[in-house]
C-alpha positions as protocol buffer text, in pm:
chain_id: "A"
residue {
  index: 1
  type: MET
  ca { x: 9997 y: 14430 z: 8464 }
}
residue {
  index: 2
  type: ALA
  ca { x: 10351 y: 14576 z: 8368 }
}
residue {
  index: 3
  type: ASN
  ca { x: 10423 y: 14622 z: 8024 }
}
residue {
  index: 4
  type: GLY
  ca { x: 10148 y: 14431 z: 7896 }
}
residue {
  index: 5
  type: LEU
  ca { x: 10272 y: 14176 z: 8029 }
}
residue {
  index: 6
  type: ARG
  ca { x: 9990 y: 13951 z: 8282 }
}
residue {
  index: 7
  type: ILE
  ca { x: 10122 y: 13702 z: 8518 }
}
residue {
  index: 8
  type: GLU
  ca { x: 9881 y: 13503 z: 8709 }
}
residue {
  index: 9
  type: LYS
  ca { x: 9956 y: 13302 z: 8977 }
}
residue {
  index: 10
  type: GLN
  ca { x: 9824 y: 12948 z: 8977 }
}
residue {
  index: 11
  type: GLU
  ca { x: 9802 y: 12799 z: 9335 }
}
residue {
  index: 12
  type: PRO
  ca { x: 9803 y: 12429 z: 9363 }
}
residue {
  index: 13
  type: GLY
  ca { x: 9497 y: 12277 z: 9441 }
}
residue {
  index: 14
  type: PRO
  ca { x: 9398 y: 12151 z: 9791 }
}
residue {
  index: 15
  type: LEU
  ca { x: 9434 y: 11797 z: 9731 }
}
residue {
  index: 16
  type: HIS
  ca { x: 9790 y: 11906 z: 9512 }
}
residue {
  index: 17
  type: VAL
  ca { x: 10056 y: 11852 z: 9807 }
}
residue {
  index: 18
  type: ASN
  ca { x: 10413 y: 11707 z: 9863 }
}
residue {
  index: 19
  type: CYS
  ca { x: 10512 y: 11489 z: 10171 }
}
residue {
  index: 20
  type: GLN
  ca { x: 10723 y: 11254 z: 10311 }
}
residue {
  index: 21
  type: THR
  ca { x: 10724 y: 11023 z: 10580 }
}
residue {
  index: 22
  type: GLU
  ca { x: 10964 y: 10763 z: 10757 }
}
residue {
  index: 23
  type: VAL
  ca { x: 10908 y: 10407 z: 10866 }
}
residue {
  index: 24
  type: GLU
  ca { x: 11072 y: 10095 z: 10995 }
}
residue {
  index: 25
  type: VAL
  ca { x: 11020 y: 9764 z: 10850 }
}
residue {
  index: 26
  type: LYS
  ca { x: 10945 y: 9528 z: 11091 }
}
residue {
  index: 27
  type: HIS
  ca { x: 10852 y: 9225 z: 10865 }
}
residue {
  index: 28
  type: GLY
  ca { x: 11061 y: 8948 z: 10913 }
}
residue {
  index: 29
  type: VAL
  ca { x: 11191 y: 8903 z: 10592 }
}
residue {
  index: 30
  type: GLY
  ca { x: 11181 y: 9267 z: 10510 }
}
residue {
  index: 31
  type: LEU
  ca { x: 11004 y: 9340 z: 10143 }
}
residue {
  index: 32
  type: HIS
  ca { x: 11023 y: 9017 z: 9974 }
}
residue {
  index: 33
  type: ALA
  ca { x: 10817 y: 8922 z: 9695 }
}
residue {
  index: 34
  type: ARG
  ca { x: 10448 y: 8942 z: 9853 }
}
residue {
  index: 35
  type: PRO
  ca { x: 10504 y: 9246 z: 10049 }
}
residue {
  index: 36
  type: SER
  ca { x: 10651 y: 9426 z: 9761 }
}
residue {
  index: 37
  type: VAL
  ca { x: 10349 y: 9358 z: 9538 }
}
residue {
  index: 38
  type: THR
  ca { x: 10110 y: 9464 z: 9818 }
}
residue {
  index: 39
  type: PHE
  ca { x: 10328 y: 9787 z: 9842 }
}
residue {
  index: 40
  type: THR
  ca { x: 10356 y: 9869 z: 9486 }
}
residue {
  index: 41
  type: ARG
  ca { x: 10009 y: 9752 z: 9400 }
}
residue {
  index: 42
  type: LEU
  ca { x: 9872 y: 10044 z: 9664 }
}
residue {
  index: 43
  type: ALA
  ca { x: 10106 y: 10283 z: 9567 }
}
residue {
  index: 44
  type: LYS
  ca { x: 9975 y: 10264 z: 9181 }
}
residue {
  index: 45
  type: SER
  ca { x: 9606 y: 10316 z: 9294 }
}
residue {
  index: 46
  type: PHE
  ca { x: 9721 y: 10670 z: 9377 }
}
residue {
  index: 47
  type: PRO
  ca { x: 9713 y: 10928 z: 9101 }
}
residue {
  index: 48
  type: CYS
  ca { x: 10043 y: 11088 z: 9265 }
}
residue {
  index: 49
  type: SER
  ca { x: 10410 y: 11001 z: 9239 }
}
residue {
  index: 50
  type: ILE
  ca { x: 10574 y: 10802 z: 9511 }
}
residue {
  index: 51
  type: GLU
  ca { x: 10931 y: 10745 z: 9564 }
}
residue {
  index: 52
  type: VAL
  ca { x: 11107 y: 10546 z: 9821 }
}
residue {
  index: 53
  type: ALA
  ca { x: 11471 y: 10597 z: 9983 }
}
residue {
  index: 54
  type: VAL
  ca { x: 11651 y: 10317 z: 10180 }
}
residue {
  index: 55
  type: ASN
  ca { x: 11831 y: 10373 z: 10517 }
}
residue {
  index: 56
  type: GLY
  ca { x: 11928 y: 10757 z: 10417 }
}
residue {
  index: 57
  type: SER
  ca { x: 12020 y: 10655 z: 10081 }
}
residue {
  index: 58
  type: ASP
  ca { x: 11998 y: 10996 z: 9856 }
}
residue {
  index: 59
  type: VAL
  ca { x: 11875 y: 10750 z: 9541 }
}
residue {
  index: 60
  type: TRP
  ca { x: 11502 y: 10765 z: 9494 }
}
residue {
  index: 61
  type: LEU
  ca { x: 11329 y: 10503 z: 9365 }
}
residue {
  index: 62
  type: ASN
  ca { x: 11002 y: 10461 z: 9206 }
}
residue {
  index: 63
  type: GLY
  ca { x: 10751 y: 10313 z: 9466 }
}
residue {
  index: 64
  type: LYS
  ca { x: 10519 y: 10205 z: 9197 }
}
residue {
  index: 65
  type: SER
  ca { x: 10798 y: 10007 z: 9028 }
}
residue {
  index: 66
  type: ILE
  ca { x: 10802 y: 9595 z: 9157 }
}
residue {
  index: 67
  type: ILE
  ca { x: 11118 y: 9588 z: 9018 }
}
residue {
  index: 68
  type: LYS
  ca { x: 11284 y: 9899 z: 9193 }
}
residue {
  index: 69
  type: ILE
  ca { x: 11128 y: 9777 z: 9541 }
}
residue {
  index: 70
  type: MET
  ca { x: 11236 y: 9425 z: 9487 }
}
residue {
  index: 71
  type: ASN
  ca { x: 11603 y: 9513 z: 9375 }
}
residue {
  index: 72
  type: ALA
  ca { x: 11637 y: 9756 z: 9681 }
}
residue {
  index: 73
  type: ARG
  ca { x: 11651 y: 9424 z: 9909 }
}
residue {
  index: 74
  type: ILE
  ca { x: 11480 y: 9605 z: 10191 }
}
residue {
  index: 75
  type: ARG
  ca { x: 11563 y: 9381 z: 10506 }
}
residue {
  index: 76
  type: LYS
  ca { x: 11371 y: 9398 z: 10855 }
}
residue {
  index: 77
  type: GLY
  ca { x: 11546 y: 9737 z: 11026 }
}
residue {
  index: 78
  type: SER
  ca { x: 11548 y: 9904 z: 10722 }
}
residue {
  index: 79
  type: ILE
  ca { x: 11413 y: 10268 z: 10770 }
}
residue {
  index: 80
  type: LEU
  ca { x: 11240 y: 10374 z: 10437 }
}
residue {
  index: 81
  type: ARG
  ca { x: 11184 y: 10717 z: 10333 }
}
residue {
  index: 82
  type: ILE
  ca { x: 10853 y: 10763 z: 10200 }
}
residue {
  index: 83
  type: ARG
  ca { x: 10772 y: 11105 z: 9958 }
}
residue {
  index: 84
  type: ALA
  ca { x: 10455 y: 11182 z: 9719 }
}
residue {
  index: 85
  type: ASP
  ca { x: 10400 y: 11400 z: 9507 }
}
residue {
  index: 86
  type: GLY
  ca { x: 10018 y: 11552 z: 9358 }
}
residue {
  index: 87
  type: ILE
  ca { x: 9699 y: 11486 z: 9425 }
}
residue {
  index: 88
  type: LEU
  ca { x: 9614 y: 11264 z: 9723 }
}
residue {
  index: 89
  type: ALA
  ca { x: 9982 y: 11255 z: 9815 }
}
residue {
  index: 90
  type: ASP
  ca { x: 9883 y: 11268 z: 10215 }
}
residue {
  index: 91
  type: GLU
  ca { x: 9635 y: 10994 z: 10175 }
}
residue {
  index: 92
  type: ALA
  ca { x: 9898 y: 10782 z: 9994 }
}
residue {
  index: 93
  type: ILE
  ca { x: 10150 y: 10856 z: 10220 }
}
residue {
  index: 94
  type: ARG
  ca { x: 9930 y: 10784 z: 10540 }
}
residue {
  index: 95
  type: ALA
  ca { x: 9825 y: 10449 z: 10385 }
}
residue {
  index: 96
  type: LEU
  ca { x: 10168 y: 10320 z: 10276 }
}
residue {
  index: 97
  type: LYS
  ca { x: 10272 y: 10368 z: 10621 }
}
residue {
  index: 98
  type: GLU
  ca { x: 10006 y: 10206 z: 10768 }
}
residue {
  index: 99
  type: LEU
  ca { x: 10042 y: 9924 z: 10571 }
}
residue {
  index: 100
  type: ILE
  ca { x: 10414 y: 9898 z: 10630 }
}
residue {
  index: 101
  type: GLU
  ca { x: 10315 y: 9909 z: 11008 }
}
residue {
  index: 102
  type: ARG
  ca { x: 10106 y: 9625 z: 10972 }
}
residue {
  index: 103
  type: ASN
  ca { x: 10306 y: 9406 z: 10809 }
}
residue {
  index: 104
  type: PHE
  ca { x: 10139 y: 9390 z: 10474 }
}
residue {
  index: 105
  type: ASP
  ca { x: 9860 y: 9228 z: 10651 }
}
residue {
  index: 106
  type: GLU
  ca { x: 10034 y: 8900 z: 10615 }
}
residue {
  index: 107
  type: GLU
  ca { x: 9927 y: 8752 z: 10926 }
}
residue {
  index: 108
  type: LYS
  ca { x: 9545 y: 8778 z: 10795 }
}
residue {
  index: 109
  type: LYS
  ca { x: 9614 y: 8621 z: 10472 }
}
residue {
  index: 110
  type: HIS
  ca { x: 9866 y: 8375 z: 10506 }
}
residue {
  index: 111
  type: GLY
  ca { x: 9796 y: 8275 z: 10926 }
}
residue {
  index: 112
  type: ARG
  ca { x: 10122 y: 8387 z: 10978 }
}
residue {
  index: 113
  type: THR
  ca { x: 10332 y: 8652 z: 11233 }
}
residue {
  index: 114
  type: ALA
  ca { x: 10602 y: 8813 z: 11059 }
}
């Protein structure tokens, strides 16, 4: 305590983190309507902020916005950078990356191969 001023440093809790990953979209037609809905629905299930940048862009899109994701016209071969900040950010990143790597589980739902 100096001059009557007390400074307390607050450490973020163990679940409050920020992290980032990259993943290639291998789905046959990219993030069209169904995969975009699946992605944003999963993103919304986490309490942290989630953003997506496409192919090295400096523009970060709200990963919980179906409009932003669909308007990005993410095609097969696109590289997505996904970042999350907040509670359960690491789990969110892991889940979203795995969803993309599994081609949005569309083969299971629709009997198709992407």
